Short mmCIF file of C-alpha atoms in Angstrom, two decimals:
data_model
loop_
_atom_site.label_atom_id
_atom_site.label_comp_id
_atom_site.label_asym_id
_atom_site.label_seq_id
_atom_site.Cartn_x
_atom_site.Cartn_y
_atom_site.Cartn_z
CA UNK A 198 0.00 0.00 0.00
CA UNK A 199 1.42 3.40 -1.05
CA UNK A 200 1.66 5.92 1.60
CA UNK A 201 -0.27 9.59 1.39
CA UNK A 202 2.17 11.55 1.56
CA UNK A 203 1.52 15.35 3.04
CA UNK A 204 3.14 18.18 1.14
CA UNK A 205 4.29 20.70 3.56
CA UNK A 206 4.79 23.77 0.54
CA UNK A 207 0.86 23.32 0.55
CA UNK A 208 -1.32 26.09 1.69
CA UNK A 209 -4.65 25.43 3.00
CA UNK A 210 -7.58 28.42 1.39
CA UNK A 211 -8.03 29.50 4.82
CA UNK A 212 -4.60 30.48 5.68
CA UNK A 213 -4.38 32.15 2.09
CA UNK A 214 -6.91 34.36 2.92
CA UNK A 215 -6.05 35.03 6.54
CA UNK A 216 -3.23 36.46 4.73
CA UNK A 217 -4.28 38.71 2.22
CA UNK A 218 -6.18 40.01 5.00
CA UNK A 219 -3.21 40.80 7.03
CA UNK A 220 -1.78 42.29 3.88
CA UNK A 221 -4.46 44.54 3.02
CA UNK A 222 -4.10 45.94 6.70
CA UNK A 223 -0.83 45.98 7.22
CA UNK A 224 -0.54 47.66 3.65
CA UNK A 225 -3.91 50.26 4.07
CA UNK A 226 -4.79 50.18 7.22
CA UNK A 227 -2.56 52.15 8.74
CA UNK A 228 -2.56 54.61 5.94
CA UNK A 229 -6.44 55.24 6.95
CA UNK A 230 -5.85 55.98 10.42
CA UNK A 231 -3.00 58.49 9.57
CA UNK A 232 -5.81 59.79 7.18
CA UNK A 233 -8.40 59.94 9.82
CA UNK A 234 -6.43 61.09 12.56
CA UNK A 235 -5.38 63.91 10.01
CA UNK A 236 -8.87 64.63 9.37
CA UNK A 237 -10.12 64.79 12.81
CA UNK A 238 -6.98 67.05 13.61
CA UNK A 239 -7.90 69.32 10.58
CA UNK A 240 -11.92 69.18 12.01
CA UNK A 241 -10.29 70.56 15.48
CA UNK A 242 -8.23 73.38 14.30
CA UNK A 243 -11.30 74.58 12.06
CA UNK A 244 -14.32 74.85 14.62
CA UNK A 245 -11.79 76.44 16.92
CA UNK A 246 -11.20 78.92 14.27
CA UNK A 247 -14.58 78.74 14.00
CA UNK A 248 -15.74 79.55 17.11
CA UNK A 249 -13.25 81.67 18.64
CA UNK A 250 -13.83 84.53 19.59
CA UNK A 251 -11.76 88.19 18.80
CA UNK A 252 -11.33 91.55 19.38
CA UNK A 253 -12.96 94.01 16.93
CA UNK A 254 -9.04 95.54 17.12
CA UNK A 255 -8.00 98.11 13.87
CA UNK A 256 -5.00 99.01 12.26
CA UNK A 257 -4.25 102.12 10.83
CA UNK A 258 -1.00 101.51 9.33
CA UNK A 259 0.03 103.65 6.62
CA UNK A 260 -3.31 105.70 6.47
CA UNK A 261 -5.07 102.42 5.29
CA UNK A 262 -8.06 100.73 7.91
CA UNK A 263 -7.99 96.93 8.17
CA UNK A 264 -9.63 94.77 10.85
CA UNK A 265 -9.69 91.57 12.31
CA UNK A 266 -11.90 90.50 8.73
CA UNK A 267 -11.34 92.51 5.43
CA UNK A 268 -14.02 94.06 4.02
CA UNK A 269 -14.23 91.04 1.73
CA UNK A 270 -13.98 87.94 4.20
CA UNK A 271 -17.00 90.05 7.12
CA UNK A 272 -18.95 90.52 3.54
CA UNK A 273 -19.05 86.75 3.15
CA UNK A 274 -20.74 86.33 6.62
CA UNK A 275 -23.26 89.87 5.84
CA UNK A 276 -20.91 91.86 8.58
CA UNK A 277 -19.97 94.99 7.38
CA UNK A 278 -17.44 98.24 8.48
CA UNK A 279 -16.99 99.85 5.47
CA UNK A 280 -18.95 100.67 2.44
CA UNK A 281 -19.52 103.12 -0.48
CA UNK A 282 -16.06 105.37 -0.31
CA UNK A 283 -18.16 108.51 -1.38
CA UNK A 284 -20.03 107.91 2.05
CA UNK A 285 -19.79 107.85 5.75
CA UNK A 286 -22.45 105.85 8.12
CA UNK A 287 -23.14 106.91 11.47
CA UNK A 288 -24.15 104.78 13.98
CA UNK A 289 -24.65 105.24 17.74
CA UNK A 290 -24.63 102.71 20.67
CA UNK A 291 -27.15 102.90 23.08
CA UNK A 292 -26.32 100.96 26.25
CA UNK A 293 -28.29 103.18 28.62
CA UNK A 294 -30.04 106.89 28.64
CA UNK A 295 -28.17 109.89 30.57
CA UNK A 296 -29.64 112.85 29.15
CA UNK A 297 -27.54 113.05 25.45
CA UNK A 298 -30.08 110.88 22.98
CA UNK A 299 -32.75 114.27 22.50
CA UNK A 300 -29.77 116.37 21.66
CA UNK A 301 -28.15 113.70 19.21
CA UNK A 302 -31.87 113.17 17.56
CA UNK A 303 -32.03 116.67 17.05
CA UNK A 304 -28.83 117.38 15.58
CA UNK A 305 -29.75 114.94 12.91
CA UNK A 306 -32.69 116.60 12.02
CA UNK A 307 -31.56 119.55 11.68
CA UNK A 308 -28.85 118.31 9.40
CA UNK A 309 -30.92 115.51 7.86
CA UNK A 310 -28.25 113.34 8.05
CA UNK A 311 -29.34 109.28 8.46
CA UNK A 312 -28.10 107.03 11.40
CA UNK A 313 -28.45 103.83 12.94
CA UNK A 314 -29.28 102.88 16.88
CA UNK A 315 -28.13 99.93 18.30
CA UNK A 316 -30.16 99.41 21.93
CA UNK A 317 -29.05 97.22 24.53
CA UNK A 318 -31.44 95.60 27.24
CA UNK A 319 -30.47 98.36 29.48
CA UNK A 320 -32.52 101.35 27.74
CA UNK A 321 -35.18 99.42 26.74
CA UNK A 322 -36.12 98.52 30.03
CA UNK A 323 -35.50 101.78 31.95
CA UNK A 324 -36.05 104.51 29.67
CA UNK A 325 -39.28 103.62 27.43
CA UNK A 326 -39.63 107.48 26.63
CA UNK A 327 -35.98 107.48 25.21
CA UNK A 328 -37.14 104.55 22.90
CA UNK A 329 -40.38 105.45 21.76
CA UNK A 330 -38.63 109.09 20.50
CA UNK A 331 -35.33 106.78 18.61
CA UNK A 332 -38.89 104.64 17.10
CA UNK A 333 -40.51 107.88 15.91
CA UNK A 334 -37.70 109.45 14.19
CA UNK A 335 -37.09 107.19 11.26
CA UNK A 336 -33.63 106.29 11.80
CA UNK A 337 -32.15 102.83 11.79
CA UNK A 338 -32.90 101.00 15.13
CA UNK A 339 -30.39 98.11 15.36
CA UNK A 340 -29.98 95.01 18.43
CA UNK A 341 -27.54 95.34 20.84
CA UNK A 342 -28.46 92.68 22.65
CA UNK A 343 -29.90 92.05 26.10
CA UNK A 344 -27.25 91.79 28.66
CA UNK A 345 -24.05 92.93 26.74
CA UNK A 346 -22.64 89.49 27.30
CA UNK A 347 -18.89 88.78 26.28
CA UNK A 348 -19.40 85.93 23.43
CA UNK A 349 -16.98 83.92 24.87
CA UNK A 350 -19.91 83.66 27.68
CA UNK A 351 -22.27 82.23 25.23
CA UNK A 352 -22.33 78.27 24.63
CA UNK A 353 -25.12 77.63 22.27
CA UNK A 354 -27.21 79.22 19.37
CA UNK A 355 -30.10 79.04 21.54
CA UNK A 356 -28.56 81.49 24.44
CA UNK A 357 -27.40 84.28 21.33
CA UNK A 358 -31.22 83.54 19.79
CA UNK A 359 -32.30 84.60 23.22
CA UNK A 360 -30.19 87.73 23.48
CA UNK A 361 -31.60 89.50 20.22
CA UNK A 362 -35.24 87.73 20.55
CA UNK A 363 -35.72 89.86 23.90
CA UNK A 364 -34.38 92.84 22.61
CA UNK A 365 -36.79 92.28 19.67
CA UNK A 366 -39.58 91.47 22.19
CA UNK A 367 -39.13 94.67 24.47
CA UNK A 368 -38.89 96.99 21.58
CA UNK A 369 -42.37 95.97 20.07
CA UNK A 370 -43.58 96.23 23.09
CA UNK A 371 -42.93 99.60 23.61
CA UNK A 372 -43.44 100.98 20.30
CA UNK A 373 -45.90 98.68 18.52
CA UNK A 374 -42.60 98.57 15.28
CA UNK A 375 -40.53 95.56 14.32
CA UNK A 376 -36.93 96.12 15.36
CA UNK A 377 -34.42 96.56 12.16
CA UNK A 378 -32.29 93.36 11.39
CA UNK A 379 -28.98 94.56 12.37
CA UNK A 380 -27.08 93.73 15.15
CA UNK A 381 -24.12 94.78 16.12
CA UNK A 382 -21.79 92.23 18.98
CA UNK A 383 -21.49 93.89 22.64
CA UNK A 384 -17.70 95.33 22.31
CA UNK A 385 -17.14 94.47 18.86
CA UNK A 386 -16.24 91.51 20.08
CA UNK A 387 -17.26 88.20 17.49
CA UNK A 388 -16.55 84.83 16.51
CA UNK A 389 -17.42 83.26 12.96
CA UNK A 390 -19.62 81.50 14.69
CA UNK A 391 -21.37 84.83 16.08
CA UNK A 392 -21.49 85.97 12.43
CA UNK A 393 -23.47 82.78 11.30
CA UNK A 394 -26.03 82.85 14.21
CA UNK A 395 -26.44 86.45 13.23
CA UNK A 396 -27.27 85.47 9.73
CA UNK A 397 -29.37 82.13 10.66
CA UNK A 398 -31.78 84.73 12.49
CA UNK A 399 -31.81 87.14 9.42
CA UNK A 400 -29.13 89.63 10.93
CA UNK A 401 -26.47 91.79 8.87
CA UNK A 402 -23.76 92.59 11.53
CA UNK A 403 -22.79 95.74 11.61
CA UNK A 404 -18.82 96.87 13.30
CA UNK A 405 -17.24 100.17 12.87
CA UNK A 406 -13.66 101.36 11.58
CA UNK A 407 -14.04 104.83 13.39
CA UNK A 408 -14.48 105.05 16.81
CA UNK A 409 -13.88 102.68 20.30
CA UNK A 410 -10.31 102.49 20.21
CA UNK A 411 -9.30 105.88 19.01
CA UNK A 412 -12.27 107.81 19.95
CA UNK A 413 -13.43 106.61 23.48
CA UNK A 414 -16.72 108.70 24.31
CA UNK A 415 -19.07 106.09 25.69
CA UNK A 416 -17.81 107.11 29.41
CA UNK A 417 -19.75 109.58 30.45
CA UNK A 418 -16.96 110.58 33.85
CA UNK A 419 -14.30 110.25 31.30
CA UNK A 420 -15.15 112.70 28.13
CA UNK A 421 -12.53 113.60 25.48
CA UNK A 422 -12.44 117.34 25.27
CA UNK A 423 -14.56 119.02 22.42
CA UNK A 424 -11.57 119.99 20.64
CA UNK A 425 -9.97 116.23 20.87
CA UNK A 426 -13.03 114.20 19.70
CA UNK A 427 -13.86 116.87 16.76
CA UNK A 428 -9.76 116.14 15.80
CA UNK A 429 -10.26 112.50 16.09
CA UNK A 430 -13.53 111.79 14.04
CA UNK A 431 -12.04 114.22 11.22
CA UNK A 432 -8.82 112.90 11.31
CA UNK A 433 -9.72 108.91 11.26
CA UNK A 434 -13.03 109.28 8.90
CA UNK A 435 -12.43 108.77 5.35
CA UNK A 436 -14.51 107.56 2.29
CA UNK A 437 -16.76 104.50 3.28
CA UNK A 438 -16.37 104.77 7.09
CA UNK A 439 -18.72 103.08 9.56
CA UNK A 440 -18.47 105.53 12.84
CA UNK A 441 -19.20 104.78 16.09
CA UNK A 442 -20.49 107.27 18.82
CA UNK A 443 -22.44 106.56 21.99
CA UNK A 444 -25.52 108.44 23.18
CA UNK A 445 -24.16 108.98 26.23
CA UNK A 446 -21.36 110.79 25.78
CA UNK A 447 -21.97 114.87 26.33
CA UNK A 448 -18.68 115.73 23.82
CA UNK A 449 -20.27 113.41 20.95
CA UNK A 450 -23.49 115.35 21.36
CA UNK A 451 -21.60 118.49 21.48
CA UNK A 452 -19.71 118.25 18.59
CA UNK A 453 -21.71 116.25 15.97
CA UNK A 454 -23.43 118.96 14.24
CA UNK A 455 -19.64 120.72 13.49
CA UNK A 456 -18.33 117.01 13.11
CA UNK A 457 -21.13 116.55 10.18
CA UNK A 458 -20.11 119.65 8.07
CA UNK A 459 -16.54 119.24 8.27
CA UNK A 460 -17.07 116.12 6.36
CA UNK A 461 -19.51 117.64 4.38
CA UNK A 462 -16.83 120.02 3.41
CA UNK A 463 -14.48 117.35 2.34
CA UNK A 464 -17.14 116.36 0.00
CA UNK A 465 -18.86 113.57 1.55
CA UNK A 466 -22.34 112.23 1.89
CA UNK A 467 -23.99 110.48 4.90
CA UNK A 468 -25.99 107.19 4.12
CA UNK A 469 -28.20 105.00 5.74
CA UNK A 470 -26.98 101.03 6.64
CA UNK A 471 -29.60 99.99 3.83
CA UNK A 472 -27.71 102.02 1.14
CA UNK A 473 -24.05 100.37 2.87
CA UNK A 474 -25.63 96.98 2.02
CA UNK A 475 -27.59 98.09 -1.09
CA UNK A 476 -23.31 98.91 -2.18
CA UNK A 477 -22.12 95.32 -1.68
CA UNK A 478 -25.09 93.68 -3.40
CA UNK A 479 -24.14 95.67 -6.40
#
């Protein structure tokens, strides 16, 4: 009887497969974690860009205005600072009321020059009469939300919805009007993230290249001199600036009526945020 004879070079299916298994790891599958670890190091470093939140800081280097954002990159999220370089914008914060808001309302009037209110929580609750007059003069009434909060304070969509939707609440309230759709971040201070909320609820965000940081008025025991604030608005406006003054400084109140026809003198219009957006829709 002949022996069966087992051939030891012989490799059973099972073990060929086992290997090409092993192979196809060994050879790709370390490749795709390197790939996803990659990707979910990539995912990181975005949302943190994404969500983190910055100073509305300027530069004036060289006579030339650039923030945080150029006027290109905030345009992509509906935030503006600048706009049509034949105009300037005016816009005034309203955190609280001291006594200034009448005088500013009445200045433009008289000069029928267009400007934009942003009211914080603070005004609308406490000074209803101060309200219902910004309401009944035409102008621009922007959110400034509730509470002033620092963004870095805020953790969800839901608590920023909150912050506008009270302001937006209040403000009907006590005039029986819609509030505008812009809103401009407590401080300046924004994240991308900020910027999207603001657009998810319908908002165009609105910063400033003229005013906190060179031009501090909005402390009413700490006024620049009339003389100092005229020099600084003249000297930092130029063609398509967004300015920022605050109704309760005394000196902004003082000066804006001489502050408007310098720059009319230099040839320059005042428009309304509508027209600043109806320029980068163009």
């Amino acid at each position: 009887m002949s022996k069966h004879v087992k051939n030891s070079s012989a490799t059973p299916e099972s073990s060929v497969g086992n290997n090409q298994s092993a192979g196809f790891w060994k050879k790709f599958g370390i490749d795709a974690i390197l790939v996803l670890v990659c990707v979910l190091l990539a995912g990181s470093l975005l949302w943190r860009r994404y969500t983190a939140v910055h100073d509305w800081a300027l530069s004036y280097a060289g006579g030339v205005i650039s923030g945080p954002l150029s006027p290109e990159s905030a345009a992509k999220y509906h935030a503006y600072y600048t706009g049509d370089p034949s105009m300037l914008y005016l816009t005034i914060d309203c955190g609280y009321e001291n006594g200034n808001t009448q005088a500013i309302l009445n200045t433009l009037e008289e000069y029928d020059v267009p400007a934009a209110f942003f009211l914080a929580g603070a005004i609308l609750k406490n000074n209803p009469e101060a309200v219902q007059a910004l309401a009944n003069s035409g102008h621009i009434i922007g959110n400034h939300t509730l509470n002033h909060p620092d963004p870095e304070d805020i953790h969800s969509f839901r608590e920023w919805e909150e912050q506008l939707v009270q302001v937006e609440t209040l403000y009907e309230q006590i005039t029986g009007k819609p509030l505008d759709k812009y809103c401009r971040p407590p401080e300046g201070r924004f994240s991308r993230q900020v910027l999207r909320w603001n657009e998810k609820m319908g908002y165009t965000t609105l910063f400033w290249n003229v005013g906190a940081g060179n031009y501090n008025d909005w402390d009413p025991d700490d006024q620049p001199t009339a003389e100092e604030a005229l020099n600084t608005l003249t000297t930092f406006s130029q063609g398509g600036s967004v300015i920022l003054i605050h109704n309760t400084s005394s000196t902004s109140a003082q000066i804006l009526g001489q502050f408007i026809e310098e720059c009319r003198a230099q040839g320059y219009t005042f428009g309304s945020l509508d027209e600043l957006c109806a320029y980068y829709a163009r």
